[in-house]
PDB file of C-alpha atoms in Angstrom:
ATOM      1  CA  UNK A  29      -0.312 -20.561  13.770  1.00 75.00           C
ATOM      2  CA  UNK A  30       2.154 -22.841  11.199  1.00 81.00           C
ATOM      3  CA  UNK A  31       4.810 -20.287  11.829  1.00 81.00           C
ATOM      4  CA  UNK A  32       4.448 -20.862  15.279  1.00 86.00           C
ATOM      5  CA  UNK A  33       4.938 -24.489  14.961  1.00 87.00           C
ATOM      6  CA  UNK A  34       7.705 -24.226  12.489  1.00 87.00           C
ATOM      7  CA  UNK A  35       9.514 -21.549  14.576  1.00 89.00           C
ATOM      8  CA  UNK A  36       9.084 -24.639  17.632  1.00 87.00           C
ATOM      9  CA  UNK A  37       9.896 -27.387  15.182  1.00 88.00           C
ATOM     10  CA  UNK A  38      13.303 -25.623  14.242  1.00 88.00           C
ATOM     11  CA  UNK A  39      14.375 -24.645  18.153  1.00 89.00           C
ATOM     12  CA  UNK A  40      13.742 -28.351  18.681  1.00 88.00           C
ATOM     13  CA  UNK A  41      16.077 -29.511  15.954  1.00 89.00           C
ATOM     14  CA  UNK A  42      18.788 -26.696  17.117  1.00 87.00           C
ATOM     15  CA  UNK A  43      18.626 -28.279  21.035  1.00 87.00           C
ATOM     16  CA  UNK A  44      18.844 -31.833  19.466  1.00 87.00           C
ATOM     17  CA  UNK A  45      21.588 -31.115  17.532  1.00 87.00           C
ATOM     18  CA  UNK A  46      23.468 -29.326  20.438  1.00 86.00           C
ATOM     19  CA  UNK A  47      22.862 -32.450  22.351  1.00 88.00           C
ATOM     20  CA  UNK A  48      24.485 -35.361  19.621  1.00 90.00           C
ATOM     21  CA  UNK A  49      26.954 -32.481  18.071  1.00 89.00           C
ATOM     22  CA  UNK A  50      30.583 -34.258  19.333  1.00 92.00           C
ATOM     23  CA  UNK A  51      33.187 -32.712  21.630  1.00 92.00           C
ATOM     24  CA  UNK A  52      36.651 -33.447  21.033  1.00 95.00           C
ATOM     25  CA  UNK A  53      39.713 -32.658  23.236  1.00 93.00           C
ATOM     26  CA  UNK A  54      43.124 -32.620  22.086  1.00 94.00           C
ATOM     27  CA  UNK A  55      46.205 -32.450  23.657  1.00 94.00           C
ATOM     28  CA  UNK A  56      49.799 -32.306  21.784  1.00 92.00           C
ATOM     29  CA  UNK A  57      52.354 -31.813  23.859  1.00 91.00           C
ATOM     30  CA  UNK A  58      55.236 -31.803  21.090  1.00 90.00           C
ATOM     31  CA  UNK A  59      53.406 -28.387  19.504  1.00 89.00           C
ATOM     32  CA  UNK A  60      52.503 -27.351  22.847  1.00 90.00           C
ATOM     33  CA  UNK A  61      49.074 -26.582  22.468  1.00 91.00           C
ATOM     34  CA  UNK A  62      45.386 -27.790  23.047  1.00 93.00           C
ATOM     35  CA  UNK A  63      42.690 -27.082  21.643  1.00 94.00           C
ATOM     36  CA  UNK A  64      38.241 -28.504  22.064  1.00 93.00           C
ATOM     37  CA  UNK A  65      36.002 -28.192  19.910  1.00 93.00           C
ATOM     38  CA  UNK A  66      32.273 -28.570  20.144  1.00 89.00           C
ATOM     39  CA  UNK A  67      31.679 -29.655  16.230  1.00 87.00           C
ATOM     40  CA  UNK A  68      29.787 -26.971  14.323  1.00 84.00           C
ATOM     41  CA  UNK A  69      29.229 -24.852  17.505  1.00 87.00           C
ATOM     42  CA  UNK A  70      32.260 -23.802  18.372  1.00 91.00           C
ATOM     43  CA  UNK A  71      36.257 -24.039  19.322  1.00 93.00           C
ATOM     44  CA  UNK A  72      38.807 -23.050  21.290  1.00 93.00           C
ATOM     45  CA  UNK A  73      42.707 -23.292  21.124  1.00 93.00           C
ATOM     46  CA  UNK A  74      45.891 -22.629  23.540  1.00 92.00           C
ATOM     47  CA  UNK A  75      49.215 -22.784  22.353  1.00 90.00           C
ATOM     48  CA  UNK A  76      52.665 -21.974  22.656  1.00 89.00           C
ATOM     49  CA  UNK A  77      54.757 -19.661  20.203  1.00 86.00           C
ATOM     50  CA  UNK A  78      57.277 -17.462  22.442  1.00 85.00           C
ATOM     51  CA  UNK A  79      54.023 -16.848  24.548  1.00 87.00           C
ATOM     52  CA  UNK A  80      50.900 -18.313  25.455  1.00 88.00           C
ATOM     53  CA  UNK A  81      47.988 -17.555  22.817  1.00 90.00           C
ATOM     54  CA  UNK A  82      44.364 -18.251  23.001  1.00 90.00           C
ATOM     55  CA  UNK A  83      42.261 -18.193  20.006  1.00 92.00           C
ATOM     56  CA  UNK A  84      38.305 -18.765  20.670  1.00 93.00           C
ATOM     57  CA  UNK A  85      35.382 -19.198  17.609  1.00 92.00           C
ATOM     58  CA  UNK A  86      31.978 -19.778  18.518  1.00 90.00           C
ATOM     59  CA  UNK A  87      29.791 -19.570  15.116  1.00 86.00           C
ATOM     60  CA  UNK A  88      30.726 -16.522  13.170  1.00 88.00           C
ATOM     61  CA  UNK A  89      32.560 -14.605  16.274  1.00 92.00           C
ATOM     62  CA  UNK A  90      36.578 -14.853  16.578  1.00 93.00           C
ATOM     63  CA  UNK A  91      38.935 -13.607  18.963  1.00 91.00           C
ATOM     64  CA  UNK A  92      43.092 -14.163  19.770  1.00 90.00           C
ATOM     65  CA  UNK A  93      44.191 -13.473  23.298  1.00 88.00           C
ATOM     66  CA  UNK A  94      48.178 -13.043  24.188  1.00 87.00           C
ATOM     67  CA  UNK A  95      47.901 -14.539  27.345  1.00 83.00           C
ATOM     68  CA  UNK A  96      50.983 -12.663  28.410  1.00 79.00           C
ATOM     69  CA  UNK A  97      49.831  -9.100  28.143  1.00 79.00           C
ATOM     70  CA  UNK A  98      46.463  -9.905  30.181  1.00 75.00           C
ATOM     71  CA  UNK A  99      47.245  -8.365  33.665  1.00 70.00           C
ATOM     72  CA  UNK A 100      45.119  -9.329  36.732  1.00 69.00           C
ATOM     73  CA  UNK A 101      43.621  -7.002  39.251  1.00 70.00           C
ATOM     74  CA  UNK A 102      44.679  -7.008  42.663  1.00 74.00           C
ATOM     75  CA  UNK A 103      41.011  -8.645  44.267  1.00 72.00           C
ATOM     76  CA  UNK A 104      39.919  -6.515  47.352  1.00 78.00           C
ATOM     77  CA  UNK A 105      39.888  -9.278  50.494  1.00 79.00           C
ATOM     78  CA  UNK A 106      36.836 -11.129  51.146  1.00 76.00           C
ATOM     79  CA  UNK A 107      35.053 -10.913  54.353  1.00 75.00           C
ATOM     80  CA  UNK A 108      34.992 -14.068  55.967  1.00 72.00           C
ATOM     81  CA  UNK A 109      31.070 -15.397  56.010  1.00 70.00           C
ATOM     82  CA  UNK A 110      30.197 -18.164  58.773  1.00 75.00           C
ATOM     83  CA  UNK A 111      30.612 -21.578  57.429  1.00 72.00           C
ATOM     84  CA  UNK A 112      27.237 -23.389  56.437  1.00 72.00           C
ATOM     85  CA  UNK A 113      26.928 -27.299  57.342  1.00 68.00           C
ATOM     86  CA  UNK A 114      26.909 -29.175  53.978  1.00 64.00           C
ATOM     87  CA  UNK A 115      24.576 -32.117  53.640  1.00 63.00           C
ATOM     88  CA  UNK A 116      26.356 -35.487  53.280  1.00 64.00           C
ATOM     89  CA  UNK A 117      25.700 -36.972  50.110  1.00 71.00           C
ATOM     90  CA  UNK A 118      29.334 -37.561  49.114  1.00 76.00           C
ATOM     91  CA  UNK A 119      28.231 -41.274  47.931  1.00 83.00           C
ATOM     92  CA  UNK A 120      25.995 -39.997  45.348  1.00 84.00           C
ATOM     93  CA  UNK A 121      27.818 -37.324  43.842  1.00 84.00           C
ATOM     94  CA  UNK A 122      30.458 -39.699  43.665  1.00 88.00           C
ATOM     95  CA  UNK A 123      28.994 -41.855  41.656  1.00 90.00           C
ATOM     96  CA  UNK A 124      27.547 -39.718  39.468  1.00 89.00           C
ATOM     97  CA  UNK A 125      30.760 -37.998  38.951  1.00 91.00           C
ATOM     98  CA  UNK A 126      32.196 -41.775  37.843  1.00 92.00           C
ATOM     99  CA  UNK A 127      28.926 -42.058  35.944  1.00 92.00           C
ATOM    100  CA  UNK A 128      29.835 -38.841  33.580  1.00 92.00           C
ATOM    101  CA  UNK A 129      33.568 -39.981  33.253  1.00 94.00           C
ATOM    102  CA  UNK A 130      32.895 -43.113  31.768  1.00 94.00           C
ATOM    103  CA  UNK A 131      30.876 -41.499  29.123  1.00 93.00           C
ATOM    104  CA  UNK A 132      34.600 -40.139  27.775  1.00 94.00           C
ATOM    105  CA  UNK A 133      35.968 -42.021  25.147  1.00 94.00           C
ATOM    106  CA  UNK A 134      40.047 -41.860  24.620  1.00 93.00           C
ATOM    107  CA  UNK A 135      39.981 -42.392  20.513  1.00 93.00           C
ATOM    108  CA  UNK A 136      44.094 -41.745  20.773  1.00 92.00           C
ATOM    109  CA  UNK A 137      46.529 -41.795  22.983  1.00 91.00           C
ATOM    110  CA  UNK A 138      50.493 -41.763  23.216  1.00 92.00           C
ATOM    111  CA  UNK A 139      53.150 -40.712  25.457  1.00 92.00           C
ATOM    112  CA  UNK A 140      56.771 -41.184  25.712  1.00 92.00           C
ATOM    113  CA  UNK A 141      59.178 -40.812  28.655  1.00 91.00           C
ATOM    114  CA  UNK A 142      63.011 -41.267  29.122  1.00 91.00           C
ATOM    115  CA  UNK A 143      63.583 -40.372  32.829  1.00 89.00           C
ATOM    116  CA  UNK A 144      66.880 -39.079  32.287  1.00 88.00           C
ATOM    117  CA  UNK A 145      68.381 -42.369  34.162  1.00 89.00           C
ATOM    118  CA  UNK A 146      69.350 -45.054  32.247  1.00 90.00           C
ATOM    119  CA  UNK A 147      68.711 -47.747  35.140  1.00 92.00           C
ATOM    120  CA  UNK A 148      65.197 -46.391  36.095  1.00 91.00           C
ATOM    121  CA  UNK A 149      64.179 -46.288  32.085  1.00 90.00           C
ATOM    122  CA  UNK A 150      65.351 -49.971  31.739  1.00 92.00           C
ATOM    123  CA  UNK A 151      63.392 -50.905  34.383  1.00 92.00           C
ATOM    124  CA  UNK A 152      60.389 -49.102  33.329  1.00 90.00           C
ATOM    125  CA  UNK A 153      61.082 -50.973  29.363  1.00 90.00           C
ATOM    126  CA  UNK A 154      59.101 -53.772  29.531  1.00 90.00           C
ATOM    127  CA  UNK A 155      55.954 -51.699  30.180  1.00 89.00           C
ATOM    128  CA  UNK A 156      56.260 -51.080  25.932  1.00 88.00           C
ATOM    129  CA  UNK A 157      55.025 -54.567  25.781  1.00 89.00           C
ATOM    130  CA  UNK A 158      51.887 -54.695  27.849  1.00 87.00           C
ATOM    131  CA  UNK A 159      48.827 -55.424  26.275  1.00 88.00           C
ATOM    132  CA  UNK A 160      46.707 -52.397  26.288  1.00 84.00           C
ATOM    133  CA  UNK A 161      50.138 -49.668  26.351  1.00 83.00           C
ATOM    134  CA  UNK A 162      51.891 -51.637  22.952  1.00 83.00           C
ATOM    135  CA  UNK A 163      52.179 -48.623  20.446  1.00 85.00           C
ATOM    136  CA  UNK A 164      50.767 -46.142  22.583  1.00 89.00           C
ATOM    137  CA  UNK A 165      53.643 -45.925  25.562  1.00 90.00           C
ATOM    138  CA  UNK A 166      57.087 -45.433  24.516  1.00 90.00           C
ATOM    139  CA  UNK A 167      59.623 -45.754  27.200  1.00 91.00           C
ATOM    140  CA  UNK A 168      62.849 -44.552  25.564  1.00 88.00           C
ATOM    141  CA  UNK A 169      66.514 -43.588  25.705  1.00 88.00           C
ATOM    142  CA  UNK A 170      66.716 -40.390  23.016  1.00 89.00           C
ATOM    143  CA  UNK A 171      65.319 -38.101  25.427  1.00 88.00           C
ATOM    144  CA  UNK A 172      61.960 -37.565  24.187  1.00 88.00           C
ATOM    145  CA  UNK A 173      59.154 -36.762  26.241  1.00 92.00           C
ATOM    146  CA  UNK A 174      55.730 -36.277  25.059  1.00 93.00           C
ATOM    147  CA  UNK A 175      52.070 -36.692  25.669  1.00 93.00           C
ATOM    148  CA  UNK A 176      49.626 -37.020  22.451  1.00 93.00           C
ATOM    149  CA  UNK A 177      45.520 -37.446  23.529  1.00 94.00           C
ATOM    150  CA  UNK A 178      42.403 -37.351  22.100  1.00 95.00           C
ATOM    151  CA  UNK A 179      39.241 -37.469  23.737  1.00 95.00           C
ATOM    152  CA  UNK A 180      35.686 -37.485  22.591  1.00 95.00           C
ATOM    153  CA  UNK A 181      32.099 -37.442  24.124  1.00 94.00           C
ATOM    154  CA  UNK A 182      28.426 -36.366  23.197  1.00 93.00           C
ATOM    155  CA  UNK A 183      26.441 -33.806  25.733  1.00 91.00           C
ATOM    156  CA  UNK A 184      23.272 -36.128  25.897  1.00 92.00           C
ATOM    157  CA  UNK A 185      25.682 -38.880  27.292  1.00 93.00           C
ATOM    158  CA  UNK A 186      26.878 -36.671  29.743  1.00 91.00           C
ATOM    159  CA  UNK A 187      23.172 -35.583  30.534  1.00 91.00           C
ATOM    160  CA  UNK A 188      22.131 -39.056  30.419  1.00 93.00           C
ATOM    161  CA  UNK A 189      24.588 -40.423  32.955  1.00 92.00           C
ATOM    162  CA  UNK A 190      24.266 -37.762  35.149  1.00 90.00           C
ATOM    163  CA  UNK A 191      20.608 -37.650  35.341  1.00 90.00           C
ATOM    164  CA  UNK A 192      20.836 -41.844  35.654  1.00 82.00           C
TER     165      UNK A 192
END
């Protein structure tokens, strides 16, 4: 019977710690990759080296995909089923949908454009200044473009908010 309740005390522990364990996306557009990662669980990267490469890890399991040599199947055509009338509840979902995104936190953030014209990028300069984009947007003249984000977020927040 106490192995019984042990074996339930440690499944409890696992599910809580699946639910407060972070996730992190991030996005580097200068190494042209991305990669999230669900801390301790698991991870999975994309990225750029003369092809497109995916490398997953979940626990003790690892596996690198060329994305190039993968070759779809033709899919046979679908029969067309009659359409079903959908319930109207657009309102809701909605804002449960808000709900969920405000639960993501951007921890980093920059990005750099030069629009290849010299009159639209000094137009768009002053926007280095604003408040909230000062050190994060770079509107420049060396031709750099870039995009650098980071984004994190718990699974019980996202539970939370959408069950709210």
């Amino acid at each position: 019977m106490i192995w019984l309740i042990g074996i339930a005390a440690f499944l409890v522990l696992i599910l809580c710690w699946l639910l407060i364990a972070p996730l992190l996306l991030e996005v580097d557009t200068r190494v042209p990759q991305a990669s999230f990662r669900w801390r301790s669980i698991g991870k999975m990267r994309i990225w750029y080296d003369g092809d497109w490469r995916l490398s997953m890890q979940v626990l003790f399991f690892r596996k690198t995909i060329c994305l190039s040599e993968m070759k779809s199947k033709p899919r046979p055509e679908k029969v067309a089923a009659p359409k079903r009338k959908r319930k109207k509840n657009g309102k809701k979902t909605m804002l449960k949908m808000i709900r969920v995104l405000r639960t993501f936190r951007v921890t980093e953030w920059r990005l750099a454009i030069d629009t290849g014209d010299y009159t639209r990028n000094a137009q768009l300069y002053p926007m280095n200044f604003l408040p909230y984009a000062f050190k994060h947007l770079d509107i420049n003249f060396r031709d750099e473009n870039y995009l650098v984000l980071q984004i994190r977020n718990r699974p019980w927040k996202m539970i939370y908010a959408f069950l709210r």
